[in-house]
Amino acid sequence: MTTVVTENCQKCRFTDCVAVCPVECFHYDDDMLYIDPDVCIDCSACIPECPVQAIFEEDDLAEDQKKWIEINASRAPDLPVCSEPIDPLPGAEERKSELGF
Amino acid sequence: MSKPGSEGNPLKVAIVGSGPSGFYAAEALLKSELNTQIDMYERLPVPYGLVRSGVAPDHPKLKQAINVYAKIAESPAYRFFGNVTIGKDIQVDDLKKLYHSIIFTCGAESDRRLGIPGEDLRGSYTATEFVGWYNGHPDFRDRDFDLSHDTAIIFGQGNVAADVSRILAKTRDELKHTDIAEHALDALDKSNIKHIYVIGRRGPAQAKFTSKELKEFGELEDSDPILVGDELILNSESETELEDKSNAGNKKVYDLFQGFSQQNPSDNKQRRVYFTFLKSPVEILGEDCVESVKLEKNALSGDAFMQSAKGTGEYSEIKTGIVFRSIGYKGIAIPGVPFDEKRGIIPNAEGRVTDDNGSAVPGLYVAGWIKRGPSGIIGTNRADSVATVKALIDDLDLQNDSNDMPGEEAAINLLNNNNVNFVSFSDWKKIDDKEISRGEPKGKPREKYTYIQEMLDVLK
Ligand SMILES: Cc1cc2nc3c(=O)[nH]c(=O)nc-3n(C[C@H](O)[C@H](O)[C@H](O)COP(=O)(O)OP(=O)(O)OC[C@H]3O[C@@H](n4cnc5c(N)ncnc54)[C@H](O)[C@@H]3O)c2cc1C
Ligand code: SF4
Ligand code: SF4
């Protein structure tokens, strides 16, 4: 079991999730965040914090979202750690309303 | 003279309590640009607060949070003084003379009361006692829980209630490779409890379980979850609540309940966990120990997300010999520090301790459960401690004069003068190593020491 960030995070990157992660396992690139499954302790603290519901427990992923397990696992370790909230990407608020949140 | 936090004048901070909020406060200070020196005081010889003694033994992955704390403790600017109770061994007024600031992160170690007759009968316990006991907390080492009855009742609808009922529902095999204390494993092995009622005041749409914890009840070796279909009928406000997109967590929980209600319990399993809603205990009955509980049926009233449970005057009774109350933790006052008796917290404005008039008490701060009350999980405390440390640092900017505090030996002198046998972080590492090696032959991640003397004996 692990916890993964999915595509709703793209182009948005509100980092509300990061502030509550007890083990600093979020990593980021220009697009979105990724969780390092080797560090994540599956505490679920981040899940309700995400304003666009981008984070899921592995077991709760829809079939077409399962690919994100592998994407998080392979991307995260090579990217810098995001240990504190950073500014959302420009247009994040618009994207949030687009997604219906 | 230079400002505290500058090159020649380190900002000296005492942190009271070594749970998550204490360590995240230390982390935030260490990450700041300031020159800091942190002394963390902990009343037990062992660190990590409820991560060690609250979080359930069968959730080992969560306990890995301690690796982060151990790393923070490696900083040369950090010192650990275990086995020191602030307010007893050392007074807050004495700390004030040694530190620019004190951050209280001492958690919520007492319980709310139900306030009903029979609450103190033998056989009526708090979840805190039971959790502390199975997790090997020295305060609860010698508690004796009578598990000879076939029915146990847990009042509460949150994750602590879920932990207590799951531990009661699990077999020895399911627990023996966890860090559960040996004395608890042995006692639970002899338990006769077959029927476990988890009783909540509000409805299934308002239950505060997380879906992950709830799911486990469907996966136990010798226990099945039971939900009577009627229990899941919702009023229209509750339906509105579950339809709200922001309420995905409760919807998931409700769907799990629904799933449970459609399953037939297996004949091969001996234990049952019954999830019961909209009932409040009005009396615990018994001659000199618990014999039954009297429940009143509730109805919800109010708008969606604001609903409260009110008694309907319809009563029922369940026979039981053992009751656990899990209706919330509250803090304990520390002499010399303001305290809000009603809320069970240290009163504060954004982490700054406030007095009766609501004005900030200079130099005193608070974070974690003792600041917010007992809500939120391990990670919640990180954001919370970061906010408190930000307030502390902002206040420094307002200070123009500064006082130099006594040197590093001052704290040690104070402890020695008060005859306190304190435990350092490297001492704790010796205890830690011993616990881990004691666990190895049993296939346990560690076998905890459960008496303070045993912990101290390791260091002799
Ligand atoms: C039964 C239970 C299960 C939980 N399960 C989970 C879970 O599965 N996942 C999750 O993320 N969170 C869980 N939590 C929540 C989590 O443990 C808390 O959010 C967190 O521990 C609160 O941190 P804290 O630092 O404020 O308090 P605590 O962890 O309670 O730490 C307070 C520390 O202060 C010390 N102290 C108290 N008074 C003094 C004094 N006068 N002098 C010196 N030291 C003192 C105490 O000994 C303790 O070590 C659980 C909590 C409980 C009770
Ligand atoms: S809060 Fe959600 S959208 Fe924002 S960074 Fe975290 S996962 Fe991405
Ligand atoms: S589940 Fe917990 S540990 Fe994992 S990423 Fe989320 S907050 Fe961090």
XYZ file of C-alpha atoms and ligand atoms in Angstrom:
630
model
C 0.000 0.000 0.000
C 1.103 3.500 -0.706
C -0.299 6.951 -1.271
C -0.067 8.677 -4.661
C -0.553 12.075 -6.265
C -2.576 12.022 -9.480
C -3.204 14.354 -12.396
C -5.489 16.826 -10.633
C -2.311 18.222 -9.111
C -0.985 19.202 -12.538
C -0.815 22.909 -13.257
C -1.999 23.652 -9.774
C 0.373 22.690 -7.078
C -1.374 24.224 -4.096
C 0.929 22.738 -1.530
C -1.492 22.362 1.365
C -0.558 18.692 1.458
C 3.094 19.376 2.167
C 2.537 21.298 5.402
C 1.069 18.250 7.140
C 3.334 15.523 5.838
C 5.117 14.134 8.906
C 8.032 12.686 6.943
C 8.715 15.129 4.078
C 8.140 12.642 1.297
C 6.734 15.034 -1.315
C 8.960 15.927 -4.268
C 8.212 18.395 -7.040
C 8.917 19.398 -10.614
C 7.536 22.269 -12.690
C 4.289 20.471 -13.156
C 3.161 18.787 -9.968
C 4.101 16.873 -6.816
C 5.020 13.218 -6.326
C 5.173 11.027 -3.216
C 8.191 8.840 -2.538
C 6.634 5.493 -1.568
C 9.787 4.404 0.265
C 9.473 7.273 2.690
C 5.686 7.807 2.928
C 4.210 6.191 6.056
C 0.643 6.094 4.675
C -0.719 8.300 7.396
C -3.287 9.910 5.050
C -2.767 13.358 6.575
C -2.308 14.904 3.131
C -5.417 13.444 1.499
C -8.110 15.695 3.001
C -5.830 18.754 2.728
C -5.670 18.714 -1.065
C -8.233 21.197 -2.388
C -8.550 19.332 -5.685
C -8.591 15.786 -4.292
C -5.500 14.745 -6.214
C -4.157 12.352 -3.559
C -5.357 8.786 -3.157
C -4.515 5.684 -1.260
C -3.366 3.117 -3.767
C -6.382 0.897 -3.134
C -8.804 3.700 -3.902
C -7.416 4.531 -7.340
C -9.699 4.166 -10.321
C -8.384 1.744 -12.948
C -7.269 4.520 -15.333
C -5.392 6.243 -12.502
C -3.307 3.233 -11.456
C -0.470 4.367 -13.696
C 0.255 7.076 -11.129
C 1.615 4.516 -8.694
C 4.547 3.880 -10.992
C 4.897 7.559 -11.970
C 5.154 8.686 -8.336
C 7.598 5.917 -7.476
C 9.921 6.592 -10.401
C 9.778 10.407 -10.465
C 9.945 11.244 -6.775
C 13.418 10.025 -5.795
C 15.209 12.120 -8.453
C 13.377 15.366 -7.706
C 13.965 17.883 -4.937
C 12.015 17.453 -1.703
C 9.182 19.881 -1.140
C 9.263 20.288 2.619
C 7.341 23.520 3.003
C 4.422 24.992 1.105
C 5.462 26.830 -2.066
C 3.426 29.211 -4.198
C 0.784 27.583 -6.402
C 1.465 27.701 -10.144
C -0.086 30.633 -11.975
C -3.648 29.814 -12.951
C -4.067 27.359 -10.099
C -7.280 28.943 -8.820
C -8.819 28.812 -12.314
C -7.826 25.203 -12.710
C -9.360 24.436 -9.326
C -12.728 25.809 -10.402
C -12.384 24.056 -13.752
C -12.047 20.783 -11.871
C -15.236 21.608 -10.005
C -13.864 22.306 -6.522
C 24.175 43.496 23.021
C 22.953 41.448 20.058
C 19.500 40.017 19.485
C 18.706 36.462 20.563
C 19.240 34.254 17.554
C 22.218 36.194 16.245
C 25.785 34.979 15.999
C 26.965 35.806 19.525
C 23.665 35.319 21.316
C 21.952 32.013 20.536
C 18.185 31.925 20.941
C 17.665 29.500 23.826
C 14.434 27.570 23.713
C 13.045 24.961 26.067
C 10.508 22.564 24.571
C 8.319 20.716 27.066
C 7.261 17.326 25.671
C 8.904 15.078 23.072
C 5.895 14.061 20.979
C 5.421 15.035 17.332
C 4.622 18.671 18.080
C 7.789 19.046 20.181
C 9.986 17.591 17.466
C 8.335 19.604 14.686
C 8.827 22.771 16.744
C 12.512 21.860 17.158
C 12.754 21.183 13.429
C 11.204 24.542 12.546
C 13.651 26.352 14.848
C 16.628 24.466 13.449
C 15.536 25.239 9.895
C 15.201 28.937 10.633
C 18.065 31.299 9.900
C 18.541 31.835 13.619
C 21.327 30.646 15.827
C 19.352 28.477 18.259
C 19.949 26.093 21.125
C 17.123 23.759 21.975
C 16.630 21.767 25.160
C 13.717 19.342 25.059
C 12.307 18.124 28.374
C 10.285 14.909 28.572
C 8.731 13.436 31.674
C 9.476 9.845 30.598
C 12.994 8.502 30.058
C 11.872 7.697 26.487
C 10.880 10.138 23.731
C 8.183 10.401 21.026
C 4.973 10.843 23.033
C 1.915 9.237 21.511
C 3.814 7.901 18.519
C 5.309 5.464 20.997
C 2.421 5.129 23.416
C -0.740 6.059 21.486
C -0.468 4.942 17.861
C -1.551 1.304 17.695
C 1.153 -1.373 17.748
C -0.340 -3.040 14.684
C 0.272 0.110 12.615
C 4.077 -0.099 12.497
C 4.489 1.985 9.368
C 3.087 5.059 11.140
C 5.636 4.620 13.881
C 8.387 5.188 11.334
C 7.749 8.883 11.918
C 10.222 8.461 14.777
C 13.055 8.131 12.250
C 12.447 11.756 11.326
C 12.582 12.746 15.001
C 15.784 10.806 15.641
C 17.351 12.714 12.763
C 16.277 16.064 14.212
C 17.841 14.996 17.503
C 21.219 14.562 15.797
C 21.585 18.318 15.442
C 24.356 19.677 17.673
C 21.949 22.462 18.672
C 19.516 19.950 20.219
C 19.600 18.332 23.667
C 17.166 15.859 25.217
C 16.485 15.764 28.934
C 14.294 12.743 29.612
C 12.835 11.691 32.952
C 12.196 15.337 33.833
C 8.645 16.457 34.620
C 8.246 20.179 34.167
C 6.114 21.590 36.964
C 7.365 18.900 39.341
C 11.105 18.238 39.000
C 11.727 21.662 37.509
C 9.420 24.651 37.821
C 8.472 26.810 34.871
C 9.724 29.887 36.720
C 13.185 28.312 36.870
C 13.097 27.532 33.148
C 12.226 31.146 32.422
C 15.555 32.166 33.910
C 17.437 29.893 31.510
C 15.604 30.333 28.212
C 14.403 33.159 26.012
C 11.317 31.129 25.137
C 9.493 28.018 26.293
C 7.263 26.007 23.948
C 4.782 23.698 25.648
C 4.107 20.611 23.548
C 2.973 18.386 26.393
C -0.061 16.834 24.705
C -3.435 16.012 26.195
C -2.866 13.282 28.731
C -6.159 13.196 30.608
C -9.707 12.258 29.555
C -13.016 13.942 29.158
C -15.676 12.453 31.363
C -19.089 11.258 30.275
C -20.590 12.783 33.402
C -23.085 9.960 33.972
C -23.815 7.801 37.034
C -21.726 4.651 37.294
C -18.812 6.064 35.328
C -16.367 5.118 38.078
C -17.614 1.568 38.671
C -15.027 -1.186 38.469
C -14.967 -2.325 34.841
C -15.445 1.172 33.441
C -12.195 2.409 31.936
C -10.921 5.190 29.751
C -9.494 4.427 26.343
C -6.374 6.283 27.491
C -5.680 3.732 30.212
C -6.193 0.800 27.899
C -4.158 2.290 25.041
C -1.352 3.229 27.446
C -1.438 -0.267 28.906
C -1.147 -2.196 25.634
C 1.491 0.249 24.405
C 3.616 -0.216 27.527
C 3.312 3.317 28.968
C 4.728 3.179 32.518
C 1.763 5.136 33.956
C -0.557 2.279 33.047
C 1.751 -0.711 33.455
C -0.027 -2.165 36.424
C -3.619 -1.654 35.313
C -5.666 -4.773 35.394
C -8.437 -5.092 32.832
C -11.011 -7.777 33.483
C -11.351 -9.391 30.059
C -13.277 -12.398 31.347
C -16.652 -11.135 30.108
C -18.050 -11.944 26.687
C -19.203 -8.410 25.877
C -17.249 -5.148 25.786
C -18.602 -1.701 25.015
C -16.663 1.207 23.563
C -18.169 4.679 23.587
C -16.784 6.824 20.812
C -16.767 7.114 17.061
C -13.226 8.096 16.269
C -9.967 6.392 15.536
C -9.066 5.796 19.163
C -12.335 3.872 19.573
C -11.411 1.980 16.409
C -7.965 1.118 17.820
C -9.372 -0.134 21.114
C -12.002 -2.310 19.464
C -9.604 -3.659 16.851
C -7.049 -4.651 19.487
C -9.825 -6.444 21.404
C -10.943 -8.179 18.201
C -7.522 -9.390 17.140
C -5.985 -12.773 17.918
C -2.620 -13.380 19.499
C -1.252 -14.323 16.079
C -2.348 -10.999 14.662
C -0.564 -9.075 17.413
C 2.461 -11.137 18.384
C 4.810 -9.616 15.826
C 3.953 -6.015 16.727
C 5.548 -3.913 19.465
C 2.572 -4.486 21.780
C 3.757 -4.836 25.398
C 4.226 -8.455 26.443
C 1.999 -8.168 29.510
C -0.857 -6.939 27.316
C -0.344 -9.627 24.705
C -0.568 -12.294 27.400
C -3.673 -10.785 28.997
C -5.418 -10.316 25.657
C -4.621 -13.899 24.745
C -6.789 -15.026 27.661
C -9.598 -12.615 26.814
C -13.110 -14.043 26.554
C -14.501 -11.011 24.769
C -16.538 -12.032 21.743
C -19.006 -9.185 21.301
C -17.625 -5.693 20.925
C -20.046 -2.797 20.629
C -18.738 0.494 19.248
C -21.372 3.041 20.150
C -21.569 6.553 18.744
C -23.671 9.529 19.656
C -24.195 10.660 16.102
C -25.056 8.857 12.879
C -23.056 6.801 10.368
C -22.602 9.869 8.167
C -20.876 11.757 10.985
C -18.621 8.978 12.315
C -15.045 10.158 12.638
C -13.343 6.908 11.714
C -11.006 7.033 8.755
C -11.883 4.676 5.942
C -8.503 3.029 6.211
C -9.011 2.070 9.851
C -12.569 0.996 9.238
C -11.595 -1.229 6.335
C -9.435 -3.293 8.669
C -12.536 -4.531 10.504
C -13.484 -6.456 7.386
C -10.077 -8.155 7.222
C -9.625 -9.651 10.675
C -8.719 -13.280 11.259
C -11.334 -14.144 13.855
C -13.772 -11.230 13.811
C -16.424 -9.821 11.502
C -18.048 -6.394 11.540
C -21.807 -6.285 12.073
C -24.083 -3.504 10.978
C -27.810 -3.730 11.146
C -29.256 -2.210 7.967
C -31.605 0.096 9.906
C -28.599 1.796 11.431
C -27.694 3.176 8.031
C -30.907 5.053 7.290
C -30.068 8.713 6.798
C -32.070 11.860 7.326
C -32.040 14.301 4.451
C -29.424 16.556 6.072
C -27.045 13.617 6.383
C -27.699 12.754 2.736
C -26.768 16.307 1.816
C -23.594 15.975 3.851
C -22.544 12.818 2.038
C -23.330 14.269 -1.396
C -21.008 17.192 -0.776
C -17.870 16.747 -2.819
C -15.666 18.056 -0.025
C -16.899 15.312 2.273
C -15.382 12.410 0.339
C -13.876 10.875 3.487
C -17.202 10.433 5.270
C -18.798 9.119 2.102
C -16.127 6.439 1.892
C -16.737 5.518 5.512
C -20.476 5.315 4.928
C -19.981 3.108 1.866
C -17.828 0.766 3.933
C -20.541 0.529 6.573
C -22.983 -0.289 3.799
C -20.662 -3.010 2.561
C -20.420 -4.476 6.063
C -24.203 -4.504 6.422
C -24.535 -6.610 3.284
C -22.071 -9.277 4.381
C -22.997 -12.320 6.368
C -20.671 -12.869 9.301
C -18.646 -16.020 8.985
C -19.559 -18.979 11.211
C -15.869 -19.763 11.466
C -15.136 -16.524 13.239
C -15.813 -16.169 16.922
C -15.757 -12.427 17.469
C -18.077 -9.673 16.314
C -17.679 -5.911 16.262
C -21.087 -4.180 16.226
C -21.175 -0.601 14.950
C -24.049 1.210 16.589
C -25.130 4.801 16.006
C -27.279 7.524 17.488
C -27.081 6.267 21.037
C -25.724 7.905 24.157
C -24.969 6.249 27.465
C -27.112 7.672 30.255
C -26.033 5.357 33.047
C -23.563 2.575 33.717
C -25.334 0.092 35.969
C -24.009 -2.430 38.442
C -23.758 -3.286 42.117
C -20.030 -2.838 42.632
C -18.829 -3.440 39.103
C -20.231 -2.818 35.639
C -23.157 -5.086 34.774
C -24.872 -3.215 31.976
C -25.176 0.155 30.286
C -28.352 2.090 29.710
C -28.513 3.872 26.370
C -30.766 6.586 25.082
C -31.629 6.752 21.400
C -30.716 10.047 19.764
C -32.075 11.985 16.838
C -30.131 14.520 14.817
C -31.306 18.067 14.467
C -29.946 21.147 12.752
C -28.662 21.970 9.290
C -26.334 19.753 7.303
C -22.792 19.782 8.783
C -24.144 21.444 11.937
C -26.289 18.578 13.190
C -26.262 17.685 16.825
C -27.593 14.594 18.573
C -30.416 14.944 21.072
C -31.995 12.270 23.242
C -35.441 10.996 22.250
C -36.475 9.472 25.582
C -36.323 5.962 24.169
C -34.030 3.668 26.180
C -32.328 0.319 25.814
C -29.841 -1.694 27.842
C -26.868 -3.879 26.951
C -25.381 -6.358 29.415
C -21.616 -6.056 29.693
C -18.818 -6.340 32.206
C -16.376 -3.917 30.659
C -16.750 -0.435 29.224
C -14.186 1.837 27.552
C -14.864 5.559 27.263
C -13.221 7.104 24.224
C -14.832 10.497 23.998
C -11.761 12.682 23.878
C -8.537 13.557 25.589
C -7.815 16.759 27.473
C -4.680 18.460 28.709
C -3.327 18.687 32.244
C -2.405 22.042 33.795
C 1.265 22.782 34.497
C 1.887 24.939 37.592
C 2.844 28.469 36.614
C 1.218 28.304 33.149
C -2.288 29.594 32.318
C -4.817 26.824 31.708
C -8.301 26.695 30.207
C -10.008 24.110 32.418
C -13.068 23.885 30.201
C -11.281 23.192 26.943
C -8.403 21.328 28.565
C -5.787 23.369 26.721
C -3.273 26.127 27.439
C -5.102 29.266 26.251
C -3.315 30.877 23.329
C -3.574 33.168 20.377
C -1.895 31.557 17.382
C 0.489 29.702 19.639
C 1.265 32.592 22.010
C 0.190 31.635 25.541
C -2.392 34.114 26.821
C -3.391 35.075 30.359
C -6.874 35.609 31.812
C -7.174 38.924 30.016
C -6.229 37.407 26.696
C -2.879 39.175 26.514
C 0.162 37.246 25.408
C 2.521 36.087 28.159
C 6.005 37.027 26.878
C 8.229 34.086 26.051
C 5.632 31.328 26.428
C 4.335 29.368 23.432
C 2.325 26.248 22.818
C 1.887 23.697 19.994
C 0.188 20.376 19.274
C -2.663 18.829 21.245
C -2.182 21.103 24.247
C -2.684 24.074 21.890
C -5.603 22.873 19.747
C -7.148 20.106 21.775
C -6.912 16.427 20.883
C -7.650 16.584 17.198
C -5.526 15.872 14.229
C -3.033 13.207 13.411
C 0.753 13.125 13.546
C 1.247 15.335 10.489
C -1.293 17.936 11.598
C 1.132 18.840 14.353
C 3.814 19.733 11.851
C 1.878 22.610 10.297
C 0.776 23.577 13.790
C 4.293 23.723 15.253
C 5.594 25.609 12.223
C 2.911 28.259 12.852
C 3.861 28.550 16.534
C 7.558 28.890 15.750
C 6.722 31.559 13.196
C 4.933 33.523 15.939
C 7.943 33.067 18.227
C 10.335 34.352 15.571
C 8.055 37.278 14.663
C 8.060 38.284 18.325
C 11.865 38.314 18.369
C 11.827 40.889 15.598
C 9.808 43.179 17.857
C 12.269 42.828 20.744
C 14.980 45.449 20.639
C 16.887 44.836 23.813
C 17.969 41.351 24.515
C 19.071 39.447 27.505
C 21.918 37.014 27.450
C 20.945 33.753 29.038
C 23.275 31.664 31.193
C 25.524 29.150 29.465
C 24.767 25.618 28.414
C 25.780 24.135 31.766
C 23.047 26.115 33.561
C 20.329 23.606 32.671
C 22.487 20.702 33.811
C 23.337 22.493 37.041
C 19.670 23.119 37.707
C 18.827 19.452 37.122
C 21.683 18.309 39.323
C 20.758 20.741 42.080
C 17.228 19.383 42.013
C 18.558 15.805 42.115
C 16.969 14.878 38.818
C 18.323 11.715 37.236
C 17.951 12.884 33.654
C 18.302 10.801 30.511
C 20.163 12.167 27.470
C 19.439 11.300 23.859
C 22.427 8.972 23.709
C 21.114 7.287 26.869
C 17.782 6.839 25.116
C 19.600 5.266 22.176
C 20.984 2.643 24.549
C 17.466 1.917 25.810
C 16.260 1.872 22.205
C 18.924 -0.654 21.154
C 18.122 -2.897 24.085
C 14.396 -2.795 23.343
C 15.033 -3.698 19.728
C 17.302 -6.608 20.612
C 14.824 -7.867 23.234
C 12.169 -7.942 20.511
C 14.258 -9.819 17.962
C 13.919 -13.393 19.226
C 10.138 -12.955 19.343
C 9.923 -11.482 15.865
C 8.847 -8.136 17.325
C 10.207 -4.777 16.180
C 10.949 -4.063 19.855
C 10.006 -5.251 23.321
C 9.440 -2.073 25.304
C 10.535 -1.520 28.843
C 7.373 -0.690 30.713
C 8.669 0.435 34.109
C 10.684 3.626 34.490
C 13.129 1.810 36.767
C 13.745 -0.853 34.088
C 14.532 1.902 31.594
C 16.959 3.556 33.985
C 18.564 0.219 34.890
C 19.686 -0.168 31.281
C 21.890 2.875 31.827
C 23.641 1.647 34.952
C -4.795 6.099 20.777
C -4.256 7.045 19.759
C -4.044 6.600 18.465
C -3.551 7.466 17.494
N -3.367 6.976 16.244
C -2.872 7.792 15.288
C -2.671 7.298 13.972
O -2.968 6.121 13.680
N -2.131 8.127 13.033
C -1.793 9.412 13.341
O -1.269 10.117 12.459
N -2.014 9.929 14.571
C -2.546 9.145 15.546
N -2.784 9.650 16.790
C -2.587 11.093 17.019
C -1.159 11.492 17.349
O -0.595 10.583 18.230
C -1.182 12.928 17.924
O -1.643 13.822 16.928
C 0.165 13.419 18.384
O 0.876 12.474 19.131
C 0.022 14.709 19.226
O 1.305 15.201 19.440
P 1.721 16.099 20.685
O 3.185 16.275 20.519
O 0.865 17.289 20.737
O 1.394 15.245 21.997
P 1.995 13.869 22.560
O 2.332 12.945 21.456
O 1.035 13.400 23.568
O 3.360 14.270 23.284
C 3.378 14.950 24.505
C 4.628 14.585 25.295
O 4.773 15.468 26.395
C 5.194 14.748 27.540
N 4.812 15.527 28.723
C 3.563 15.755 29.200
N 3.593 16.526 30.298
C 4.898 16.816 30.534
C 5.563 17.579 31.552
N 4.894 18.201 32.516
N 6.913 17.656 31.503
C 7.620 17.014 30.524
N 7.012 16.291 29.544
C 5.677 16.192 29.540
C 4.475 13.428 27.395
O 5.086 12.417 28.171
C 4.581 13.183 25.895
O 5.759 12.491 25.559
C -3.274 8.804 17.809
C -3.500 9.254 19.110
C -3.977 8.398 20.081
C -4.232 8.884 21.459
S -2.483 20.005 -2.252
Fe -3.103 18.667 -3.928
S -2.930 19.873 -5.782
Fe -1.798 20.866 -4.192
S 0.269 20.217 -4.376
Fe -0.685 18.888 -2.889
S -1.452 17.206 -4.137
Fe -0.986 18.844 -5.554
S 0.250 9.749 3.468
Fe 1.274 10.850 5.138
S 3.426 10.312 4.888
Fe 2.426 9.815 2.958
S 2.618 11.643 1.709
Fe 0.670 11.831 2.752
S 1.141 13.004 4.569
Fe 3.117 12.254 3.802
